[in-house]
Amino acid sequence: MTFDDFGPLLRRAHGHATAFLDALPERFVGARAGRDEMIAAFDGPLPVQGEHADAVLDRLAMHAPRGTQACAAPRYFGFVIGGTVPVALATDWLVSTWDQNAGIHVISPLTAAVEEIAARWLLELFDLPRDSGAGFVTGCQMAHFTCLAAARHGVLRRVGWDVEADGLMGAPRIHVVASAEAHVTVDVALRYLGLGTRSLVRVDSDEQGRMRLDRLREVMDALDGPVIVCAQAGNVNTGAFDPLRGIAEIAHARGAWLHVDGAFGLWARAADGLREVADGIELADSWATDAHKWLNVPYDSGVAIVRHAEDHRAAMTVAAAYLVQTRGAERDAVDWVPEFSRRARGIPVYAALRTLGRAGVGDLVERCCAHARRFAKQLGDAPGVRVLNDVVLNQVLVRFGDDDATTRAVIAGVQDDGTCWASGTTWHGLAALRISVSNWATTAEDVDRSVDAMLRVHREVAGRVVVPTS
Ligand SMILES: *Cc1c(COP(=O)(O)O)cnc(C)c1O
């Protein structure tokens, strides 16, 4: 290998990439192959001499489409995944090319400066306190970890305990309050932080999955000592928002820290038409979100935002003589995220924001929500089909027929049909098809084609399923 290999190899990769992308809108949306086919395609003994790079690249590219879901395709409605706006993908290639260690300013003034700007733009876009701390992490999971580490620091500092120095052994007990509908990544973050999942006090939620304020009040009245409340902006099934203004009032009256899981819901703040849905979100103490979902940048890209920058920094910072940290105006990413060496993942965020602008992000988000309403209208009007949730955001839960078996058969049939892809869920004991719209490229026509496929599959299933009579 020599430096001259880069050019031809990157041109080869470019050819493979554009072929993949060109096929994306019309290909079978699900994955065609499973583990066995993928192992057969790639396995073998660890090479002793190694192969030519062209052959390695070609092998990966040849088998990739069958082993991938078309997650970035316009008719992919599985989970809440988002695609990739072209400029973010292109920038991501450059980020890999530059190979910057984004941990400290001295290694990469470029990354430090661009991420400083991207962080400021995000706070402006979400209209959150401009002096908040912000860190670019791998995803919402690590954003929870980061924010809740800051929360842990903050609530213990207020009672005179230095958790970074003294750890949790012997510390005042922290109670964590979350709704029954909190995302599992909140539980995982609590485990990582040594708070444990048993410290979690669950608050009942209503029929849309929103935390009940009356129950929160009861729970808070019964707790003493430091408390962290975790609320949700965007339920993964219904898209519903917890009543954030009311939660903030109750939490803050009690001196508790309020953390919000806004993995995709925080982006509602970018859309003028959705300001009401996210009312009160600005009152929280910390916010976890993803850029790889609704901003449509490549993985991995999450953002941890903390109102109390000093708590954020205290929970994350590292200091070592050899690091030449700046401690001045320059930003050292190690002060804001759990990672040490890391990818310059804030740069594609910057490129997406610069290209879309505030109006473009708002439009992307509102378009997705309009598509969700279009799904709900067309499916809800069809005979034997029922929409189970209030479509307040980008999520639609659909029930086919009167029994779980029909709905499950429709979900499997839709996935096999390949026109689109959506996953299944169980909502309040009922099986449901779960449609998440979060891709910049989805059009009304994509919705119509997908609805046609879903209803066609439903007709086939309805003609076939024998419903048990008792
Ligand atoms: C996706 C999601 C998460 C987890 O985010 P990752 O980016 O996968 O780590 C957490 N909460 C909600 C509401 C989500 O939708």
PDB file of C-alpha atoms in Angstrom, residues 103-116 313 324-336:
ATOM      1  CA  GLY A 103     -11.113  15.093  21.967  1.00  0.00           C
ATOM      2  CA  ILE A 104      -9.074  18.238  22.517  1.00  0.00           C
ATOM      3  CA  HIS A 105      -8.656  21.545  20.775  1.00  0.00           C
ATOM      4  CA  VAL A 106      -4.915  21.278  20.297  1.00  0.00           C
ATOM      5  CA  ILE A 107      -5.273  18.249  18.009  1.00  0.00           C
ATOM      6  CA  SER A 108      -8.062  19.710  15.927  1.00  0.00           C
ATOM      7  CA  PRO A 109      -8.808  23.417  16.067  1.00  0.00           C
ATOM      8  CA  LEU A 110     -11.111  22.758  13.092  1.00  0.00           C
ATOM      9  CA  THR A 111     -13.317  20.330  14.992  1.00  0.00           C
ATOM     10  CA  ALA A 112     -13.333  22.347  18.192  1.00  0.00           C
ATOM     11  CA  ALA A 113     -14.432  25.490  16.382  1.00  0.00           C
ATOM     12  CA  VAL A 114     -17.037  23.849  14.143  1.00  0.00           C
ATOM     13  CA  GLU A 115     -18.561  21.928  17.055  1.00  0.00           C
ATOM     14  CA  GLU A 116     -18.637  25.105  19.137  1.00  0.00           C
ATOM     15  CA  ARG A 313     -18.417  20.007  32.875  1.00  0.00           C
ATOM     16  CA  VAL A 324      -2.403  20.409  26.982  1.00  0.00           C
ATOM     17  CA  GLN A 325      -5.998  21.335  27.611  1.00  0.00           C
ATOM     18  CA  THR A 326      -6.762  24.879  26.824  1.00  0.00           C
ATOM     19  CA  ARG A 327      -9.027  26.088  29.643  1.00  0.00           C
ATOM     20  CA  GLY A 328      -9.471  29.273  27.727  1.00  0.00           C
ATOM     21  CA  ALA A 329     -11.890  30.313  25.039  1.00  0.00           C
ATOM     22  CA  GLU A 330     -11.205  27.140  23.078  1.00  0.00           C
ATOM     23  CA  ARG A 331     -13.484  24.161  23.462  1.00  0.00           C
ATOM     24  CA  ASP A 332     -12.118  20.787  24.557  1.00  0.00           C
ATOM     25  CA  ALA A 333     -14.724  18.164  23.729  1.00  0.00           C
ATOM     26  CA  VAL A 334     -13.490  15.897  26.541  1.00  0.00           C
ATOM     27  CA  ASP A 335     -15.093  18.347  28.975  1.00  0.00           C
ATOM     28  CA  TRP A 336     -18.583  17.674  27.628  1.00  0.00           C
TER      29      TRP A 336
END
